[in-house]
Coordinates of C-alpha atoms and ligand atoms in Angstrom, one line a residue:
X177 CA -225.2 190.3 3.3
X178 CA -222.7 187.8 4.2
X179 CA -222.6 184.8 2.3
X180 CA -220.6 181.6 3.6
X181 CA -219.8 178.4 1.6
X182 CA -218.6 175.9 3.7
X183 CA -216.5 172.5 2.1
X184 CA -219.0 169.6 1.6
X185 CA -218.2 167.0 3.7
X186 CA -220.7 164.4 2.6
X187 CA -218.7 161.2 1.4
X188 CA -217.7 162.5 -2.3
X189 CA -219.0 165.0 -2.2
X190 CA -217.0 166.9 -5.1
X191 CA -219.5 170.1 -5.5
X192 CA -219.3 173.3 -4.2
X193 CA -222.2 175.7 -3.7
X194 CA -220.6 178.6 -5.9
X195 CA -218.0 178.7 -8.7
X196 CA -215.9 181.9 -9.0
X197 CA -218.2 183.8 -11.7
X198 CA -220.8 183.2 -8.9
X199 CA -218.8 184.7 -6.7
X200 CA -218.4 187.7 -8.8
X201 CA -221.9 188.2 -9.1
X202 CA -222.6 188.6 -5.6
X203 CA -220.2 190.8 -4.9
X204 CA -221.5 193.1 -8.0
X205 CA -224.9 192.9 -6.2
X206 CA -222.9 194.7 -3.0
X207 CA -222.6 191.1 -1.2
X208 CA -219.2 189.6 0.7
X209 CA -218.8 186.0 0.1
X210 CA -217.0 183.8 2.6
X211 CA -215.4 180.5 1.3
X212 CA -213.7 177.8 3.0
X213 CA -210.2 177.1 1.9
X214 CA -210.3 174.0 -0.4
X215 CA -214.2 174.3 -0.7
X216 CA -213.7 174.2 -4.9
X217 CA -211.0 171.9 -5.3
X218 CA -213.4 168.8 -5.9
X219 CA -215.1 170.4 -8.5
X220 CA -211.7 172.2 -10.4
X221 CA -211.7 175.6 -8.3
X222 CA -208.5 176.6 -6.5
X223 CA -208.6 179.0 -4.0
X224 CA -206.6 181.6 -5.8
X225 CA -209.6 181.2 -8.6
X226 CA -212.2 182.4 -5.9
X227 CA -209.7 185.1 -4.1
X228 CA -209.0 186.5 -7.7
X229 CA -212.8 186.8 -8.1
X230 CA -213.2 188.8 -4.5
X231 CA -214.1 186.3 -2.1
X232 CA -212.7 186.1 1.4
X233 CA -211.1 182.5 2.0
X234 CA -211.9 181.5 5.6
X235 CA -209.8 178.6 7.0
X236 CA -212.7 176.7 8.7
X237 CA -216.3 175.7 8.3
X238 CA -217.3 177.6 11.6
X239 CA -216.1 181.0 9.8
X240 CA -218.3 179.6 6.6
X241 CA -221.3 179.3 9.2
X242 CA -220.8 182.0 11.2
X243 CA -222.4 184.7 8.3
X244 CA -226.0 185.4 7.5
X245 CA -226.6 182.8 4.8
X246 CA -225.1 179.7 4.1
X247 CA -224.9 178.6 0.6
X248 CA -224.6 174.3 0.8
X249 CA -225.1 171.6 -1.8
X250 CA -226.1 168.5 0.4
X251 CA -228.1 168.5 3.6
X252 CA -226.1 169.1 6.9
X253 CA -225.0 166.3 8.3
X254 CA -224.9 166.0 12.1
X255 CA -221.6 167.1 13.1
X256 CA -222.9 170.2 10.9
X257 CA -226.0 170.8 13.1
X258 CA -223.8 172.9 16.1
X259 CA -223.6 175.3 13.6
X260 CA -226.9 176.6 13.2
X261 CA -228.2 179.7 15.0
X262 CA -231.5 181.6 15.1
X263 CA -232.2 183.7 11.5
X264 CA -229.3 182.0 9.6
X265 CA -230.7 181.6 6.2
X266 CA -229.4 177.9 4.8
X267 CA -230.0 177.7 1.2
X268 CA -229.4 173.8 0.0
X269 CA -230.7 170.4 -0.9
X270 CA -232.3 169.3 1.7
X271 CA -234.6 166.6 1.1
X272 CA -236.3 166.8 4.8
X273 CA -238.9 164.0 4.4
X274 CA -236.8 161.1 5.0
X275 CA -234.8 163.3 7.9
X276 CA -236.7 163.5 10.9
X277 CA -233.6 164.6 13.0
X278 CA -232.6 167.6 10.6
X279 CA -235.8 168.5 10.2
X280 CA -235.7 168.3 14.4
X281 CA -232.6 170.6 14.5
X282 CA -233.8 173.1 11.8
X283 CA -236.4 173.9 13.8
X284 CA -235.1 173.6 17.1
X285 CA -232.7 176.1 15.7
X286 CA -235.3 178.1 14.4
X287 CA -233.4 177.9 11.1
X288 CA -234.5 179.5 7.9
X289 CA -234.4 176.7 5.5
X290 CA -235.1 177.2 1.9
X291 CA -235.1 173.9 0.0
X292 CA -233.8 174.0 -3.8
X293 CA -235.9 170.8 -4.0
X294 CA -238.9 172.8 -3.4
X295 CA -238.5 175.6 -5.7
X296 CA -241.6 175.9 -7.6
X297 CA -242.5 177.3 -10.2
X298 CA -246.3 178.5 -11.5
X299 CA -245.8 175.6 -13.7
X300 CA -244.9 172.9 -11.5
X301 CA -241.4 172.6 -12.2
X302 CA -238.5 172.5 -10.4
X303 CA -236.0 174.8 -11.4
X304 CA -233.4 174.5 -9.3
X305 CA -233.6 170.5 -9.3
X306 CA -233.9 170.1 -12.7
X307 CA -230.2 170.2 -13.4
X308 CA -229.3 167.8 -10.7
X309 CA -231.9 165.4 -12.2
X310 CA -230.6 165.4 -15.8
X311 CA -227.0 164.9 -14.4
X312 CA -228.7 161.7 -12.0
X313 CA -230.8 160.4 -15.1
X314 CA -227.6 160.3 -17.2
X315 CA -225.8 158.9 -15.3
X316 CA -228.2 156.1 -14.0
X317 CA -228.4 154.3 -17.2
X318 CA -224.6 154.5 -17.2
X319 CA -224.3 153.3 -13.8
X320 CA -226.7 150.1 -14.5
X321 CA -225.1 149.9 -17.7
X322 CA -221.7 149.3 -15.9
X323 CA -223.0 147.5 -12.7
X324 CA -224.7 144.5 -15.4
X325 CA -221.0 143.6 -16.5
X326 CA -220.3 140.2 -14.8
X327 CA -216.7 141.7 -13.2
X328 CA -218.9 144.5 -11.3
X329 CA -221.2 141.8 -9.8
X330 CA -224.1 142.0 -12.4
X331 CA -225.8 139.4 -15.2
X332 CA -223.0 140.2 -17.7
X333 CA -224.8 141.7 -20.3
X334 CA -224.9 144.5 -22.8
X335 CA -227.7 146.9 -22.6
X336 CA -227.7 147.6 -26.8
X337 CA -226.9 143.9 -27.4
X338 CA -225.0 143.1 -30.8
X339 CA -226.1 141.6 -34.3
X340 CA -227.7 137.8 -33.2
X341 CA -228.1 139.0 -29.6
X342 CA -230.8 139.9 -28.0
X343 CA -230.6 144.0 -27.0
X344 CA -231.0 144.6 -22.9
X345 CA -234.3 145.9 -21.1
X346 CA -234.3 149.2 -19.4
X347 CA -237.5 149.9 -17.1
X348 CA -237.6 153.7 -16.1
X349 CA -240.1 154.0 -13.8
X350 CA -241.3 158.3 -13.2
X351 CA -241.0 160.3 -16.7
X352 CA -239.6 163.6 -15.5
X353 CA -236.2 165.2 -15.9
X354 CA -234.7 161.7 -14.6
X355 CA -236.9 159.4 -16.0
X356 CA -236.7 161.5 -19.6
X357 CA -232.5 161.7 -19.3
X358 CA -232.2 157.9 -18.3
X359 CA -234.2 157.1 -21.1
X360 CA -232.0 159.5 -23.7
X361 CA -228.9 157.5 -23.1
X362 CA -230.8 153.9 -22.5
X363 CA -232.3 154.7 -26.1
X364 CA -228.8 155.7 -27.2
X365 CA -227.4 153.0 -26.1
X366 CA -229.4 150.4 -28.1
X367 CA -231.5 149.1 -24.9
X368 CA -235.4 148.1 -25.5
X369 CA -236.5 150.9 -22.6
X370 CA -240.1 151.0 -21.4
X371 CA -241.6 154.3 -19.2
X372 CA -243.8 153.8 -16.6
X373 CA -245.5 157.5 -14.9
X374 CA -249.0 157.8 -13.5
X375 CA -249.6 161.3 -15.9
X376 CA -251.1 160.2 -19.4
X377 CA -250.1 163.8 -20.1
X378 CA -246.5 162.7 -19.3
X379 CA -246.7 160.0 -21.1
X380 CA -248.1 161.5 -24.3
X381 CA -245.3 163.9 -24.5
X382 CA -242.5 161.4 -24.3
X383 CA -244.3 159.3 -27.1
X384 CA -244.1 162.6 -28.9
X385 CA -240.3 163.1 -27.8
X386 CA -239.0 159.3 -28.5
X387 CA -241.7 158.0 -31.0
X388 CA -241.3 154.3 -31.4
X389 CA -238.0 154.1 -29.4
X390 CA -239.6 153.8 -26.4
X391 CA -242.6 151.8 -24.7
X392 CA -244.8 154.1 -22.9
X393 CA -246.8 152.3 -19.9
X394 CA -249.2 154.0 -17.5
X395 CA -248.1 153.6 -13.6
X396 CA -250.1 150.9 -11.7
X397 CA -248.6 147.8 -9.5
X398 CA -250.0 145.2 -12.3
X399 CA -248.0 146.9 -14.9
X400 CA -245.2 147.9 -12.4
X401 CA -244.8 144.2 -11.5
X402 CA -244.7 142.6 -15.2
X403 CA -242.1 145.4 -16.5
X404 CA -239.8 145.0 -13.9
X405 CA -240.1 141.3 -13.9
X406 CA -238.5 141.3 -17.3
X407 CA -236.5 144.2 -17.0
X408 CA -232.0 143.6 -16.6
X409 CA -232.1 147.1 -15.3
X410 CA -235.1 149.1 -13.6
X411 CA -234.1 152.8 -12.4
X412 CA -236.4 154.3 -10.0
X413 CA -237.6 158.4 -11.1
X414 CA -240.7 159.3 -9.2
X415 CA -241.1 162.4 -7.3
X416 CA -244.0 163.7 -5.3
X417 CA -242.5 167.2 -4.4
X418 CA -241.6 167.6 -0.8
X419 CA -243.0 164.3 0.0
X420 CA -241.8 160.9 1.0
X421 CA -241.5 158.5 -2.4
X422 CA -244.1 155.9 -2.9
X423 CA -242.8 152.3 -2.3
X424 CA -243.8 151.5 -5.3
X425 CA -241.8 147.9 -5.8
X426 CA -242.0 145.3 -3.6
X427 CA -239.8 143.1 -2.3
X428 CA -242.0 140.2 -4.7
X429 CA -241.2 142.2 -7.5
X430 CA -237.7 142.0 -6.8
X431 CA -237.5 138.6 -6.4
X432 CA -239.6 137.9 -9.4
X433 CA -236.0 140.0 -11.0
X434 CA -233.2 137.7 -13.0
X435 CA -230.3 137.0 -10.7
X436 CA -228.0 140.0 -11.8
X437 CA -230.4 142.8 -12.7
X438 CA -229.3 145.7 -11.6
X439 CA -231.7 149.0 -9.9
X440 CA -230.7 151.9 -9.4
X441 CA -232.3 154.4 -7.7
X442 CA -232.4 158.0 -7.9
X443 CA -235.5 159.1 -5.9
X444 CA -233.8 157.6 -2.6
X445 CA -232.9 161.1 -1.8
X446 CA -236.6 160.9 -0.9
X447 CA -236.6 157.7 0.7
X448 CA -236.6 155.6 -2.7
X449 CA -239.6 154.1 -4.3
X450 CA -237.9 150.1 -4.0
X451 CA -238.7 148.4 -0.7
X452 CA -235.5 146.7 -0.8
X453 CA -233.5 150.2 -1.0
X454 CA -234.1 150.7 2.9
X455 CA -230.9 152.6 3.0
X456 CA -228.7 154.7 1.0
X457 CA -225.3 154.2 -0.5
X458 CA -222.5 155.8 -0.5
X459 CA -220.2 156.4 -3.6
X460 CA -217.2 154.5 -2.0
X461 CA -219.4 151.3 -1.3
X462 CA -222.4 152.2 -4.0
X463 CA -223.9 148.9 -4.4
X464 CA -225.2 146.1 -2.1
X465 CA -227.1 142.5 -3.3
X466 CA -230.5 141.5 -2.2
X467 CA -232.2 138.7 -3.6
X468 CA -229.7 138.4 -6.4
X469 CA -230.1 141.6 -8.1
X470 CA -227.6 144.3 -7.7
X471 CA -229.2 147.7 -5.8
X472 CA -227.3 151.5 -6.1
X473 CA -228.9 153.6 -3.9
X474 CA -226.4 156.6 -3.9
X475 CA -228.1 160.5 -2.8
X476 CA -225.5 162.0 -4.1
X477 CA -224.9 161.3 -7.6
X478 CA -224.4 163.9 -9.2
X479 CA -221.3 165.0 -6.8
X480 CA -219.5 161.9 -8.7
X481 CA -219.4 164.9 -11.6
X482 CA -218.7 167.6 -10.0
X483 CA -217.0 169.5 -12.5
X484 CA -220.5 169.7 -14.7
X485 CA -222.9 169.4 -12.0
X486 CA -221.3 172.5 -9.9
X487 CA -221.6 174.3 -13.1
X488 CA -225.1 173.2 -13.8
X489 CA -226.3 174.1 -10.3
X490 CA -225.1 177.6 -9.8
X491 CA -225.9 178.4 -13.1
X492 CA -229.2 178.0 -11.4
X493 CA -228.8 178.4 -8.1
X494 CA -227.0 182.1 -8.0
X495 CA -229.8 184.2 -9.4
X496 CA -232.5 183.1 -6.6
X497 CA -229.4 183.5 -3.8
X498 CA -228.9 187.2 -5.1
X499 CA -232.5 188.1 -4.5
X500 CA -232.5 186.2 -1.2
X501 CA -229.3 188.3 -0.2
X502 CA -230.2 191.6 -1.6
X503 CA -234.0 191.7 -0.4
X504 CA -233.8 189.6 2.5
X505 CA -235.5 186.5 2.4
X506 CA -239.1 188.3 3.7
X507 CA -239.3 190.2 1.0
X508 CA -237.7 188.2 -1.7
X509 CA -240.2 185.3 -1.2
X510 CA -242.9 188.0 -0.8
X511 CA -242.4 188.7 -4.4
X512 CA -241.3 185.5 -5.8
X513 CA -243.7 182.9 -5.0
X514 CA -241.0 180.1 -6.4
X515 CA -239.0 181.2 -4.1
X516 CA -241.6 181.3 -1.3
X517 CA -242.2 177.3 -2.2
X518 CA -238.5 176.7 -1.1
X519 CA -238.9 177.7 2.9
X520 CA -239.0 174.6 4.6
X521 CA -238.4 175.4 8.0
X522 CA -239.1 178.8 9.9
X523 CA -239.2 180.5 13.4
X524 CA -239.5 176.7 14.3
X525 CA -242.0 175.5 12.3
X526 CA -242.2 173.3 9.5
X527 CA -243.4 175.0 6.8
X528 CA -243.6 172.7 3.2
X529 CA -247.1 171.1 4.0
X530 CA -245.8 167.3 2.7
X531 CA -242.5 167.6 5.1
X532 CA -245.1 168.2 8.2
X533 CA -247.2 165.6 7.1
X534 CA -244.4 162.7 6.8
X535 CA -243.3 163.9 10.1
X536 CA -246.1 164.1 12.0
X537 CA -245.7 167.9 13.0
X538 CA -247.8 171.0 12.9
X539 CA -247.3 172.8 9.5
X540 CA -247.6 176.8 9.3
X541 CA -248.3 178.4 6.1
X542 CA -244.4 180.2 5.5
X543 CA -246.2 183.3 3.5
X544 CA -248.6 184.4 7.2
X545 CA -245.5 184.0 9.6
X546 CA -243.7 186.4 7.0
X547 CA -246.6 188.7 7.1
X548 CA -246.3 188.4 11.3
X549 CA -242.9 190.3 10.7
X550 CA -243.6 192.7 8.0
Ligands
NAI784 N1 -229.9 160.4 -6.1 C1 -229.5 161.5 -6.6 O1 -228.4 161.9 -6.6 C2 -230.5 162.5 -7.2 C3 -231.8 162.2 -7.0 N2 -232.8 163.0 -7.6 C4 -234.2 162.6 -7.3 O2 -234.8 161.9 -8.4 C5 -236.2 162.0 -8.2 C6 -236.9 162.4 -9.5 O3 -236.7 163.7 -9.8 P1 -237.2 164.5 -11.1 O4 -237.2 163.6 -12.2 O5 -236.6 165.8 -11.1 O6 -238.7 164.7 -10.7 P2 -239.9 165.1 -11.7 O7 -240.9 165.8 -10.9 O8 -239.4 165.8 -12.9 O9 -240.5 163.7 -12.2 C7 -241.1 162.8 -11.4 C8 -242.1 162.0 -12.2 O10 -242.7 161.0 -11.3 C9 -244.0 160.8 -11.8 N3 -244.8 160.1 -10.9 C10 -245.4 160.5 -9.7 N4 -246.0 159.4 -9.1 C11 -245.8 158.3 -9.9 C12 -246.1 157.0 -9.8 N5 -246.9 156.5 -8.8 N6 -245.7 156.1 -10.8 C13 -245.0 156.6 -11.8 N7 -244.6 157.9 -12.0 C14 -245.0 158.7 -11.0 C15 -244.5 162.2 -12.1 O11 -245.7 162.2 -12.9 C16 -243.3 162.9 -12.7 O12 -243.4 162.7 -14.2 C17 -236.4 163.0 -7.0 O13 -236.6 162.3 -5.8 C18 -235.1 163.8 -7.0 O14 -234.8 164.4 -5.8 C19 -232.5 164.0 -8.4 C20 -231.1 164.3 -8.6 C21 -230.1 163.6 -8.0
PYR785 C1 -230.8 166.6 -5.9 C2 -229.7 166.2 -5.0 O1 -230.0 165.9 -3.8 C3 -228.4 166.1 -5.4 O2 -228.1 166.6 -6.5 O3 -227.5 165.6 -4.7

């Protein structure tokens, strides 16, 4: 199969959908992979790197798209949509609930869309997000950590305090791979965190992971309200696979916040679960104020670290595109029902059940319009 990777042009956007010893091992599988010139450099990878691994460098992103899967990072953005043809396989974040119009042009195009979002495995988890989200969760307690010094706009304090003073509060609302990596470095740094997720399961087993370190809270708008109402920095973690986040602050919440706190929050990729993060961020103007308190709403974080988050996400990215390219994607997803999970678009349909819902638009089950073509 052919396989393009076109340059990301989302605004710094550093990643690139395959390193070099990705490349290799799609061309071991029998595969020819088609890069744009430059695609790597954000993330450390020179052309030469990718030409000495067997890859054919392509000048422009029309030669990337023009193959019979298209390996991304981020979502296309409009000026990307011309691109798409009948049967191209895209294989990418795509994070369709709070995108009506790609969703719109993925299946106007009759686009084979396979989500790395939606990846899912027997046990619930998301394989090839997982990576992503411990680079996000890391860095989101960074992030606040820097945005709460008085020079970047914030209440000028110090999330692990210092002898005499009192230590910060970190409120990390969602306990998955996010919630569980913001918390790691919140904890390291000193901060007084507290975890808020509706799962008691969830819950249990970061007790068992951070013992006394942390406070452990069970999701509901009481508790919601009174944690972030004391909280210098609250970092938004929930996910509902697939689906639009829950607004699960409200603007009254937000006021009730010190002048200077800081939120940050990861799950706008999926729309955000703050009511006052109605629109996203970019990494060159990351932060905006609304009722005092400092808001980061970025969708991208992880491509501030490209070097490791490239790394991370081919690592886990590559094995599923192999199958993809050496099966086909009928039969690939026929016999890995992870995989299967991923397709969110097909023959014009919408086909991840919480994306048709959000939208309003008829959903077909992926694995019966396979079967039509076997
Ligand atoms: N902005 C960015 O650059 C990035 C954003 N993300 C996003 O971060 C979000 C979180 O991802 P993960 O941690 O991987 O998901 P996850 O599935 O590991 O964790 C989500 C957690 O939310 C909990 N939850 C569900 N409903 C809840 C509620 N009402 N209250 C409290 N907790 C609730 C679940 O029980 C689960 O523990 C996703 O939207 C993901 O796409 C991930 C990577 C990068
Ligand atoms: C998960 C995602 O959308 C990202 O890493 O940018």
């Amino acid at each position: 199969m052919r396989i393009g990777i076109p340059r990301e042009i989302k605004n710094n956007e550093n990643r690139v959908a395959i390193t070099p010893a990705g490349v290799v091992h799609l061309i071991e599988a029998g595969h020819e992979v088609y890069i744009e010139t430059e695609a790597g450099m954000g993330s450390g990878f020179t052309d030469q790197h990718y030409r000495e691994a067997g890859a054919i460098l392509v000048p422009s992103a029309e030669e990337a798209w023009a193959t019979d899967m298209v390996m991304k990072v981020k979502e296309p953005l409009p000026e990307e949509y011309h691109y798409f043809y009948e049967g191209l396989i895209l294989f990418t974040y795509l994070h369709l609930a709070p995108e009506p119009e790609l969703t719109k042009a993925l299946t106007d195009h009759k686009v084979v869309a396979i989500a790395y979002e939606t990846v899912q495995l027997e046990d619930g988890s998301l394989p090839l997000l997982t990576p992503m989200s411990e680079v996000a969760g890391r860095m989101a307690t960074q992030i606040g950590a820097q945005f709460l010094e008085k020079i970047n706009g914030g209440k000028g304090i110090l999330l692990g305090g210092v002898p005499g003073v009192k230590r910060g509060k970190v409120t990390v609302i969602g306990g998955g791979i996010v919630g569980t990596n913001a918390a790691k470095i919140a904890v390291g740094l000193g901060a007084d965190v507290t975890i808020l997720d509706l799962n008691p399961k969830r819950l249990r087993q970061l007790d068992d992971i951070f013992g006394h370190s942390i406070n452990t809270l069970i999701s509901n708008p009481l508790n919601i309200a009174e944690a972030v109402a004391e909280s210098d920095l609250v970092i938004g973690a929930v996910l509902i696979p697939g689906a639009k986040a829950p607004r699960l602050v409200t603007e009254e919440m937000v006021m009730a916040m010190q002048e200077g706190s800081v939120i940050v929050d990861v799950a706008i990729d999926q729309g955000g679960i703050f009511e006052t993060t109605d629109h996203i961020t970019t990494h060159d103007d990351p932060t905006y104020l609304k009722h005092g308190v400092v808001h980061y709403a970025v969708a991208n974080m992880p491509g501030a670290v490209p070097r490791t988050s490239t790394i991370a996400l081919t690592n886990v990215t590559v094995p599923y595109a192999i199958q993809i390219a050496s099966l086909g994607y009928k039969e690939a997803c026929s016999r890995n029902k992870a995989l299967l999970k991923g397709i969110n678009t097909l023959d014009g349909y919408v086909t991840y059940k919480a994306v048709a819902d959000t939208h309003g638009l008829v959903y077909k089950e992926a694995e019966a319009l396979i079967k039509q073509h076997i």
